[in-house]
mmCIF file of C-alpha atoms in Angstrom:
data_model
loop_
_atom_site.group_PDB
_atom_site.id
_atom_site.type_symbol
_atom_site.label_atom_id
_atom_site.label_comp_id
_atom_site.label_asym_id
_atom_site.label_seq_id
_atom_site.Cartn_x
_atom_site.Cartn_y
_atom_site.Cartn_z
ATOM 1 C CA MET A 1 51.997 6.491 20.511
ATOM 2 C CA THR A 2 52.771 8.748 23.484
ATOM 3 C CA THR A 3 50.691 11.463 25.105
ATOM 4 C CA HIS A 4 50.924 13.758 28.100
ATOM 5 C CA LYS A 5 47.533 12.826 29.451
ATOM 6 C CA ARG A 6 46.730 12.471 33.132
ATOM 7 C CA LEU A 7 44.621 9.429 33.999
ATOM 8 C CA GLY A 8 42.768 8.935 37.266
ATOM 9 C CA ILE A 9 41.865 5.501 38.625
ATOM 10 C CA LEU A 10 39.380 4.621 41.340
ATOM 11 C CA THR A 11 37.896 1.364 42.609
ATOM 12 C CA SER A 12 34.307 1.585 43.786
ATOM 13 C CA GLY A 13 31.773 -0.649 45.495
ATOM 14 C CA GLY A 14 32.623 -3.984 47.070
ATOM 15 C CA ASP A 15 36.110 -5.333 46.583
ATOM 16 C CA ALA A 16 36.673 -8.280 44.266
ATOM 17 C CA PRO A 17 39.606 -10.532 43.376
ATOM 18 C CA GLY A 18 41.471 -9.091 40.398
ATOM 19 C CA LEU A 19 41.154 -5.388 41.207
ATOM 20 C CA ASN A 20 44.876 -5.006 41.790
ATOM 21 C CA ALA A 21 45.644 -6.896 38.595
ATOM 22 C CA ALA A 22 43.430 -4.454 36.684
ATOM 23 C CA ILE A 23 45.013 -1.424 38.375
ATOM 24 C CA ARG A 24 48.466 -2.774 37.539
ATOM 25 C CA ALA A 25 47.651 -3.391 33.867
ATOM 26 C CA LEU A 26 45.836 -0.089 33.425
ATOM 27 C CA ALA A 27 48.510 2.012 35.092
ATOM 28 C CA ARG A 28 51.506 0.244 33.574
ATOM 29 C CA THR A 29 50.072 0.381 30.071
ATOM 30 C CA ALA A 30 49.125 4.036 30.495
ATOM 31 C CA MET A 31 52.565 4.954 31.823
ATOM 32 C CA ASN A 32 54.873 2.738 29.792
ATOM 33 C CA ARG A 33 53.114 2.597 26.438
ATOM 34 C CA TYR A 34 51.339 5.942 26.318
ATOM 35 C CA GLY A 35 53.462 8.153 28.581
ATOM 36 C CA MET A 36 50.610 9.151 30.867
ATOM 37 C CA GLU A 37 50.775 10.224 34.485
ATOM 38 C CA VAL A 38 48.456 8.108 36.622
ATOM 39 C CA VAL A 39 46.627 9.373 39.704
ATOM 40 C CA GLY A 40 45.286 6.842 42.189
ATOM 41 C CA ILE A 41 42.059 8.081 43.805
ATOM 42 C CA GLU A 42 41.699 6.648 47.311
ATOM 43 C CA GLN A 43 38.495 5.093 48.686
ATOM 44 C CA GLY A 44 36.453 5.249 45.495
ATOM 45 C CA TYR A 45 34.089 8.128 44.788
ATOM 46 C CA ARG A 46 34.484 9.267 48.396
ATOM 47 C CA GLY A 47 38.138 9.972 47.715
ATOM 48 C CA LEU A 48 37.221 12.018 44.665
ATOM 49 C CA ILE A 49 34.774 14.014 46.781
ATOM 50 C CA GLU A 50 37.362 14.577 49.525
ATOM 51 C CA ASN A 51 40.294 14.994 47.103
ATOM 52 C CA LYS A 52 42.289 12.065 48.483
ATOM 53 C CA TYR A 53 44.805 10.763 45.980
ATOM 54 C CA HIS A 54 48.421 9.948 45.251
ATOM 55 C CA ILE A 55 50.475 9.640 42.067
ATOM 56 C CA LEU A 56 51.041 5.990 41.203
ATOM 57 C CA THR A 57 54.598 4.822 40.584
ATOM 58 C CA GLU A 58 56.136 1.591 39.366
ATOM 59 C CA GLN A 59 56.928 0.766 42.986
ATOM 60 C CA ASP A 60 53.228 1.007 43.885
ATOM 61 C CA LEU A 61 52.422 -1.498 41.142
ATOM 62 C CA SER A 62 55.139 -4.006 41.930
ATOM 63 C CA GLY A 63 53.998 -7.298 43.445
ATOM 64 C CA ILE A 64 50.262 -6.574 43.417
ATOM 65 C CA LEU A 65 49.179 -8.906 40.594
ATOM 66 C CA ALA A 66 48.279 -11.758 42.945
ATOM 67 C CA ARG A 67 47.100 -9.623 45.846
ATOM 68 C CA GLY A 68 43.429 -9.575 46.754
ATOM 69 C CA GLY A 69 41.452 -6.433 47.561
ATOM 70 C CA THR A 70 42.514 -3.086 46.149
ATOM 71 C CA ILE A 71 45.573 -0.963 46.916
ATOM 72 C CA LEU A 72 43.445 2.147 46.345
ATOM 73 C CA GLY A 73 40.702 1.237 48.791
ATOM 74 C CA ALA A 74 37.000 1.295 47.972
ATOM 75 C CA SER A 75 33.705 2.662 49.248
ATOM 76 C CA ARG A 76 30.037 2.448 48.365
ATOM 77 C CA GLU A 77 29.684 6.212 48.082
ATOM 78 C CA LYS A 78 26.719 7.298 45.949
ATOM 79 C CA PRO A 79 27.305 10.998 45.238
ATOM 80 C CA PHE A 80 24.090 11.513 43.287
ATOM 81 C CA LYS A 81 21.865 10.033 45.994
ATOM 82 C CA ASP A 82 23.064 11.995 49.011
ATOM 83 C CA ARG A 83 22.008 15.385 47.719
ATOM 84 C CA GLY A 84 21.697 16.768 51.250
ATOM 85 C CA TRP A 85 25.434 16.406 51.890
ATOM 86 C CA ARG A 86 27.411 19.634 51.820
ATOM 87 C CA ASN A 87 31.100 20.411 51.991
ATOM 88 C CA ALA A 88 32.424 23.105 54.339
ATOM 89 C CA ASP A 89 32.043 25.664 51.555
ATOM 90 C CA GLY A 90 28.460 24.567 50.883
ATOM 91 C CA SER A 91 29.156 22.582 47.718
ATOM 92 C CA GLY A 92 27.555 19.183 47.184
ATOM 93 C CA ALA A 93 29.207 15.817 46.476
ATOM 94 C CA VAL A 94 28.872 16.035 42.700
ATOM 95 C CA ASP A 95 30.176 19.606 42.697
ATOM 96 C CA CYS A 96 33.206 18.464 44.704
ATOM 97 C CA ILE A 97 33.871 15.638 42.263
ATOM 98 C CA LYS A 98 33.747 17.981 39.289
ATOM 99 C CA LYS A 99 35.992 20.539 40.994
ATOM 100 C CA ASN A 100 38.578 17.982 42.117
ATOM 101 C CA TYR A 101 38.579 16.294 38.721
ATOM 102 C CA LYS A 102 39.380 19.686 37.188
ATOM 103 C CA ASP A 103 41.921 20.680 39.856
ATOM 104 C CA LEU A 104 43.758 17.380 39.390
ATOM 105 C CA HIS A 105 43.978 18.172 35.657
ATOM 106 C CA LEU A 106 42.563 14.762 34.783
ATOM 107 C CA ASP A 107 41.990 14.036 31.122
ATOM 108 C CA CYS A 108 40.091 10.869 31.976
ATOM 109 C CA LEU A 109 38.887 8.853 34.961
ATOM 110 C CA ALA A 110 38.842 5.042 34.946
ATOM 111 C CA VAL A 111 36.155 3.558 37.198
ATOM 112 C CA LEU A 112 36.576 -0.054 38.274
ATOM 113 C CA GLY A 113 33.272 -1.218 39.687
ATOM 114 C CA GLY A 114 29.992 -3.026 39.372
ATOM 115 C CA ASN A 115 26.453 -1.963 38.455
ATOM 116 C CA GLY A 116 26.102 0.928 40.877
ATOM 117 C CA SER A 117 29.577 2.249 40.144
ATOM 118 C CA GLN A 118 29.042 2.183 36.381
ATOM 119 C CA THR A 119 25.654 3.879 36.780
ATOM 120 C CA THR A 120 27.329 6.684 38.736
ATOM 121 C CA ALA A 121 30.042 6.814 36.068
ATOM 122 C CA ASP A 122 27.423 7.344 33.371
ATOM 123 C CA MET A 123 25.844 10.141 35.390
ATOM 124 C CA LEU A 124 29.257 11.794 35.704
ATOM 125 C CA VAL A 125 29.625 11.581 31.918
ATOM 126 C CA ASP A 126 26.445 13.666 31.732
ATOM 127 C CA GLU A 127 28.160 16.144 34.073
ATOM 128 C CA GLY A 128 30.978 16.575 31.566
ATOM 129 C CA LEU A 129 33.627 14.175 32.889
ATOM 130 C CA ASN A 130 35.591 11.826 30.615
ATOM 131 C CA ILE A 131 35.020 8.329 32.011
ATOM 132 C CA ILE A 132 36.049 4.808 31.062
ATOM 133 C CA GLY A 133 34.446 1.965 33.003
ATOM 134 C CA ILE A 134 35.920 -1.433 33.790
ATOM 135 C CA PRO A 135 33.452 -4.136 34.945
ATOM 136 C CA LYS A 136 34.241 -5.666 38.321
ATOM 137 C CA THR A 137 31.813 -7.848 40.264
ATOM 138 C CA ILE A 138 31.706 -11.343 41.697
ATOM 139 C CA ASP A 139 28.004 -11.386 40.728
ATOM 140 C CA ASN A 140 28.751 -11.265 36.966
ATOM 141 C CA ASP A 141 25.575 -9.249 36.466
ATOM 142 C CA ILE A 142 26.729 -6.360 34.252
ATOM 143 C CA VAL A 143 24.864 -6.228 30.953
ATOM 144 C CA HIS A 144 26.593 -6.464 27.555
ATOM 145 C CA ASN A 145 29.538 -8.178 29.250
ATOM 146 C CA ASP A 146 30.062 -11.918 29.145
ATOM 147 C CA MET A 147 32.305 -12.132 32.206
ATOM 148 C CA SER A 148 33.442 -9.770 34.959
ATOM 149 C CA PHE A 149 36.686 -10.339 36.806
ATOM 150 C CA GLY A 150 36.148 -11.495 40.376
ATOM 151 C CA PHE A 151 33.432 -13.982 39.401
ATOM 152 C CA HIS A 152 35.784 -16.868 38.640
ATOM 153 C CA THR A 153 37.587 -16.650 41.988
ATOM 154 C CA ALA A 154 34.321 -16.370 43.915
ATOM 155 C CA LEU A 155 33.050 -19.396 41.983
ATOM 156 C CA ASP A 156 36.099 -21.408 43.009
ATOM 157 C CA ILE A 157 35.606 -20.454 46.662
ATOM 158 C CA ALA A 158 31.889 -21.266 46.656
ATOM 159 C CA THR A 159 32.463 -24.565 44.839
ATOM 160 C CA ASP A 160 35.134 -25.585 47.339
ATOM 161 C CA ALA A 161 32.752 -24.770 50.192
ATOM 162 C CA ILE A 162 30.002 -26.928 48.669
ATOM 163 C CA ASP A 163 32.473 -29.779 48.221
ATOM 164 C CA ARG A 164 33.401 -29.587 51.893
ATOM 165 C CA LEU A 165 29.786 -29.418 53.026
ATOM 166 C CA HIS A 166 28.986 -32.526 51.013
ATOM 167 C CA THR A 167 31.262 -34.633 53.211
ATOM 168 C CA THR A 168 29.690 -33.319 56.412
ATOM 169 C CA ALA A 169 26.171 -33.717 55.034
ATOM 170 C CA ALA A 170 26.885 -37.328 54.090
ATOM 171 C CA SER A 171 28.500 -38.089 57.447
ATOM 172 C CA HIS A 172 25.567 -36.781 59.499
ATOM 173 C CA ASN A 173 22.656 -37.497 57.130
ATOM 174 C CA ARG A 174 21.733 -33.846 57.112
ATOM 175 C CA ILE A 175 20.550 -31.215 54.703
ATOM 176 C CA MET A 176 23.146 -28.475 54.298
ATOM 177 C CA VAL A 177 21.971 -25.062 53.095
ATOM 178 C CA ILE A 178 24.726 -22.835 51.737
ATOM 179 C CA GLU A 179 23.974 -19.165 51.129
ATOM 180 C CA ILE A 180 25.913 -17.638 48.238
ATOM 181 C CA MET A 181 26.177 -13.993 47.199
ATOM 182 C CA GLY A 182 23.922 -12.697 44.426
ATOM 183 C CA HIS A 183 21.379 -10.112 45.521
ATOM 184 C CA LYS A 184 19.768 -9.375 42.150
ATOM 185 C CA ALA A 185 21.101 -12.152 39.909
ATOM 186 C CA GLY A 186 21.852 -15.800 40.529
ATOM 187 C CA TRP A 187 24.893 -16.417 38.342
ATOM 188 C CA LEU A 188 27.222 -17.297 41.208
ATOM 189 C CA ALA A 189 24.785 -19.608 42.982
ATOM 190 C CA LEU A 190 23.890 -21.259 39.667
ATOM 191 C CA TYR A 191 27.464 -21.924 38.587
ATOM 192 C CA ALA A 192 28.703 -22.935 42.038
ATOM 193 C CA GLY A 193 25.656 -25.104 42.602
ATOM 194 C CA ILE A 194 26.287 -26.977 39.369
ATOM 195 C CA ALA A 195 30.047 -27.225 39.917
ATOM 196 C CA GLY A 196 29.556 -28.503 43.462
ATOM 197 C CA GLY A 197 26.725 -30.896 42.611
ATOM 198 C CA SER A 198 24.071 -29.174 44.739
ATOM 199 C CA ASP A 199 20.792 -31.057 44.798
ATOM 200 C CA VAL A 200 18.722 -27.868 44.919
ATOM 201 C CA ILE A 201 19.643 -24.440 43.522
ATOM 202 C CA ILE A 202 17.561 -21.396 44.428
ATOM 203 C CA ILE A 203 18.180 -18.171 42.485
ATOM 204 C CA PRO A 204 16.310 -14.832 42.357
ATOM 205 C CA GLU A 205 15.178 -15.388 38.775
ATOM 206 C CA ILE A 206 13.177 -18.514 39.683
ATOM 207 C CA PRO A 207 10.925 -17.952 42.739
ATOM 208 C CA TYR A 208 10.944 -21.072 44.873
ATOM 209 C CA ARG A 209 8.141 -23.215 46.254
ATOM 210 C CA ILE A 210 9.101 -24.943 49.479
ATOM 211 C CA GLU A 211 6.714 -27.777 48.580
ATOM 212 C CA ALA A 212 8.770 -28.537 45.461
ATOM 213 C CA ILE A 213 11.999 -28.527 47.463
ATOM 214 C CA ALA A 214 10.529 -30.800 50.134
ATOM 215 C CA GLU A 215 9.250 -33.279 47.549
ATOM 216 C CA HIS A 216 12.639 -33.388 45.833
ATOM 217 C CA LEU A 217 14.513 -33.967 49.097
ATOM 218 C CA GLN A 218 12.066 -36.629 50.255
ATOM 219 C CA GLU A 219 12.353 -38.408 46.909
ATOM 220 C CA ARG A 220 16.118 -38.509 47.413
ATOM 221 C CA ARG A 221 15.580 -40.144 50.810
ATOM 222 C CA ARG A 222 13.237 -42.713 49.298
ATOM 223 C CA LYS A 223 16.106 -43.609 46.974
ATOM 224 C CA GLY A 224 18.457 -44.052 49.928
ATOM 225 C CA LYS A 225 20.147 -40.656 49.648
ATOM 226 C CA ASN A 226 19.846 -39.415 53.199
ATOM 227 C CA PHE A 227 21.684 -36.123 52.751
ATOM 228 C CA SER A 228 21.380 -33.141 50.426
ATOM 229 C CA VAL A 229 23.023 -29.804 49.671
ATOM 230 C CA VAL A 230 20.909 -26.745 48.863
ATOM 231 C CA ALA A 231 22.581 -23.701 47.274
ATOM 232 C CA VAL A 232 20.681 -20.444 47.869
ATOM 233 C CA ALA A 233 21.453 -17.045 46.364
ATOM 234 C CA GLU A 234 21.139 -14.249 48.925
ATOM 235 C CA GLY A 235 18.500 -12.542 46.781
ATOM 236 C CA ALA A 236 16.244 -15.590 46.445
ATOM 237 C CA VAL A 237 12.491 -15.017 46.768
ATOM 238 C CA SER A 238 9.621 -17.362 47.422
ATOM 239 C CA PHE A 239 6.754 -17.813 44.985
ATOM 240 C CA SER A 240 4.523 -15.705 47.236
ATOM 241 C CA GLU A 241 7.048 -12.845 47.079
ATOM 242 C CA LYS A 242 7.637 -12.854 43.340
ATOM 243 C CA ASP A 243 5.266 -10.000 42.497
ATOM 244 C CA MET A 244 6.188 -7.758 45.425
ATOM 245 C CA ASN A 245 7.824 -4.425 44.719
ATOM 246 C CA LYS A 246 11.063 -3.497 46.435
ATOM 247 C CA LYS A 247 9.375 -1.699 49.325
ATOM 248 C CA ALA A 248 6.881 -4.489 50.022
ATOM 249 C CA LEU A 249 9.598 -7.124 49.879
ATOM 250 C CA LYS A 250 11.718 -5.166 52.329
ATOM 251 C CA GLU A 251 8.784 -4.967 54.725
ATOM 252 C CA SER A 252 8.108 -8.690 54.448
ATOM 253 C CA ARG A 253 11.735 -9.477 55.276
ATOM 254 C CA LYS A 254 11.703 -7.487 58.542
ATOM 255 C CA ALA A 255 10.148 -10.429 60.348
ATOM 256 C CA MET A 256 12.752 -12.833 58.956
ATOM 257 C CA VAL A 257 15.292 -14.036 61.513
ATOM 258 C CA GLY A 258 18.716 -14.052 59.896
ATOM 259 C CA SER A 259 19.277 -14.152 56.157
ATOM 260 C CA ILE A 260 17.472 -16.070 53.429
ATOM 261 C CA GLY A 261 19.526 -19.218 54.017
ATOM 262 C CA TYR A 262 18.164 -19.514 57.558
ATOM 263 C CA ARG A 263 14.598 -19.014 56.369
ATOM 264 C CA VAL A 264 14.944 -21.712 53.714
ATOM 265 C CA ALA A 265 16.504 -24.110 56.236
ATOM 266 C CA GLY A 266 13.633 -23.514 58.662
ATOM 267 C CA GLU A 267 11.080 -24.070 55.924
ATOM 268 C CA ILE A 268 12.798 -27.315 54.892
ATOM 269 C CA GLU A 269 12.817 -28.611 58.472
ATOM 270 C CA ALA A 270 9.124 -27.769 58.890
ATOM 271 C CA ALA A 271 8.195 -29.436 55.588
ATOM 272 C CA THR A 272 10.350 -32.573 55.858
ATOM 273 C CA GLY A 273 11.197 -33.118 59.513
ATOM 274 C CA ALA A 274 14.870 -33.460 58.544
ATOM 275 C CA ASP A 275 17.734 -31.577 60.168
ATOM 276 C CA ALA A 276 18.964 -28.622 58.110
ATOM 277 C CA ARG A 277 22.102 -26.612 58.826
ATOM 278 C CA VAL A 278 23.155 -23.275 57.333
ATOM 279 C CA THR A 279 26.477 -21.914 56.104
ATOM 280 C CA VAL A 280 26.624 -18.297 54.930
ATOM 281 C CA LEU A 281 29.761 -17.701 52.872
ATOM 282 C CA GLY A 282 29.440 -13.924 52.925
ATOM 283 C CA TYR A 283 32.617 -11.941 52.401
ATOM 284 C CA LEU A 284 34.762 -15.056 52.073
ATOM 285 C CA GLN A 285 33.712 -14.986 48.426
ATOM 286 C CA ARG A 286 35.260 -11.552 47.903
ATOM 287 C CA GLY A 287 38.621 -12.010 49.558
ATOM 288 C CA GLY A 288 41.898 -13.729 48.951
ATOM 289 C CA THR A 289 44.136 -14.392 46.000
ATOM 290 C CA PRO A 290 42.518 -14.007 42.553
ATOM 291 C CA SER A 291 42.456 -17.034 40.276
ATOM 292 C CA GLY A 292 44.658 -17.176 37.227
ATOM 293 C CA TYR A 293 41.610 -16.576 35.028
ATOM 294 C CA ASP A 294 40.649 -13.412 36.903
ATOM 295 C CA ARG A 295 44.212 -12.087 36.779
ATOM 296 C CA ILE A 296 44.282 -12.568 33.014
ATOM 297 C CA LEU A 297 40.836 -11.066 32.425
ATOM 298 C CA ALA A 298 41.576 -8.083 34.684
ATOM 299 C CA THR A 299 44.876 -7.533 32.873
ATOM 300 C CA ARG A 300 43.129 -7.565 29.500
ATOM 301 C CA PHE A 301 40.477 -5.117 30.698
ATOM 302 C CA GLY A 302 43.099 -2.773 32.161
ATOM 303 C CA ALA A 303 45.345 -2.740 29.099
ATOM 304 C CA VAL A 304 42.444 -2.059 26.726
ATOM 305 C CA ALA A 305 41.079 0.694 28.993
ATOM 306 C CA ALA A 306 44.462 2.456 28.780
ATOM 307 C CA GLU A 307 44.251 2.168 25.004
ATOM 308 C CA PHE A 308 40.768 3.724 25.054
ATOM 309 C CA ALA A 309 42.114 6.589 27.195
ATOM 310 C CA ALA A 310 44.946 7.229 24.729
ATOM 311 C CA GLU A 311 42.458 7.220 21.843
ATOM 312 C CA GLU A 312 40.059 9.481 23.799
ATOM 313 C CA ARG A 313 37.267 6.914 23.608
ATOM 314 C CA TYR A 314 35.326 8.172 26.588
ATOM 315 C CA GLY A 315 31.901 7.401 27.996
ATOM 316 C CA VAL A 316 32.374 3.680 27.446
ATOM 317 C CA MET A 317 32.982 0.525 29.460
ATOM 318 C CA THR A 318 35.360 -2.257 28.489
ATOM 319 C CA ALA A 319 33.376 -5.449 27.923
ATOM 320 C CA LEU A 320 34.163 -9.050 27.089
ATOM 321 C CA GLN A 321 32.051 -10.235 24.187
ATOM 322 C CA GLN A 322 32.714 -13.586 22.506
ATOM 323 C CA GLY A 323 36.313 -13.555 23.681
ATOM 324 C CA VAL A 324 37.076 -10.005 22.510
ATOM 325 C CA ILE A 325 37.420 -6.894 24.695
ATOM 326 C CA THR A 326 35.289 -4.169 23.145
ATOM 327 C CA ALA A 327 33.696 -0.839 24.094
ATOM 328 C CA VAL A 328 30.080 -0.517 25.259
ATOM 329 C CA PRO A 329 28.528 2.904 25.928
ATOM 330 C CA LEU A 330 28.044 3.455 29.658
ATOM 331 C CA SER A 331 24.528 4.642 28.868
ATOM 332 C CA LYS A 332 23.669 1.082 27.799
ATOM 333 C CA VAL A 333 25.001 -0.344 31.069
ATOM 334 C CA ALA A 334 23.606 2.122 33.617
ATOM 335 C CA ASP A 335 20.682 1.011 35.798
ATOM 336 C CA LYS A 336 20.558 -2.447 34.233
ATOM 337 C CA VAL A 337 21.170 -5.925 35.648
ATOM 338 C CA LYS A 338 22.122 -9.031 33.677
ATOM 339 C CA LYS A 339 19.818 -11.700 35.057
ATOM 340 C CA VAL A 340 19.913 -15.430 34.403
ATOM 341 C CA PRO A 341 17.417 -16.285 31.623
ATOM 342 C CA GLU A 342 15.138 -19.163 32.561
ATOM 343 C CA ASP A 343 16.110 -20.912 29.324
ATOM 344 C CA HIS A 344 19.845 -20.458 29.899
ATOM 345 C CA PRO A 345 21.887 -23.530 28.828
ATOM 346 C CA MET A 346 23.331 -23.873 32.351
ATOM 347 C CA ILE A 347 19.836 -24.202 33.811
ATOM 348 C CA ARG A 348 18.896 -26.778 31.190
ATOM 349 C CA ALA A 349 22.087 -28.726 31.930
ATOM 350 C CA ALA A 350 21.351 -28.675 35.663
ATOM 351 C CA TRP A 351 17.806 -29.907 35.076
ATOM 352 C CA ASP A 352 19.146 -32.725 32.925
ATOM 353 C CA VAL A 353 21.384 -34.038 35.719
ATOM 354 C CA GLY A 354 18.543 -33.955 38.237
ATOM 355 C CA THR A 355 18.998 -30.608 39.986
ATOM 356 C CA CYS A 356 15.859 -29.076 41.458
ATOM 357 C CA PHE A 357 15.180 -25.331 40.987
ATOM 358 C CA ALA A 358 11.980 -25.447 43.078
ATOM 359 C CA GLY A 359 10.040 -23.251 40.686
#
């Protein structure tokens, strides 16, 4: 099946391992199997606003499978939120996107991104654009999708960090607090905490009580275990914060020195008298070479997205469900977050091996 379609590709939001693998699969499949011309939009939605692009060639795609980051660049541009922005001719961001989409003669735009990017994609569908989404996030928090590429690599990095901190914690009889990405959902902290044998795991879905953490750590000391590792998701909240709305929570955090990991470490020291040290992994979790799993998953997503474009199946996102790549309407993904259920099997397994969730 060949067509003369023109496909645009952009990568939006934070970078993640596997983006280049997805670009490669999407573009190569579109060009070689379906005869499409592929336009690479630079710097995400910002590039579509500013009309920054280049035609992708086989040379652009060569050697990028194992490369981290994205050859197209990315941004966290939110065209529907900055309604006060105006181009030189007075047009707004969304107007510019629609005009440039039309001027580029795009039949379809593939958006590789996480929750915010897919929400914007759905809004652009309502504006009349043909969009296909591809889920990318190290947080693995996109609904109706079992696994996003980028998560596996970030998990490996976080697990390796916990392993290394264990040796230092044991050597110095200290409590090591490791802060892991996951602002709204705790998948990464949960999986890495289990894989690395963390003694305490704190995730946004289970508000923590410092008293429960202190009791657990002191019980370990009574048993002769004079060190511990605490894995904390960046979006963790205390029990007293659990019912706060977004604005109130933001206000309460203004007095916090540093990030959540530092607050938890300070609370542990005050409650136990033990030394606690903090490691914030931050952007280390996003960078570097993607794992084999993420390369394969990204390749599958990209190839199927090209197939959807050829079949004119627009307004959907590729999703992994029970091992199969399928199509989910973007309207079912927009403005939603896949949180960790409190009865999730991984939480039950962690409880069974003695992990404390401090709830």
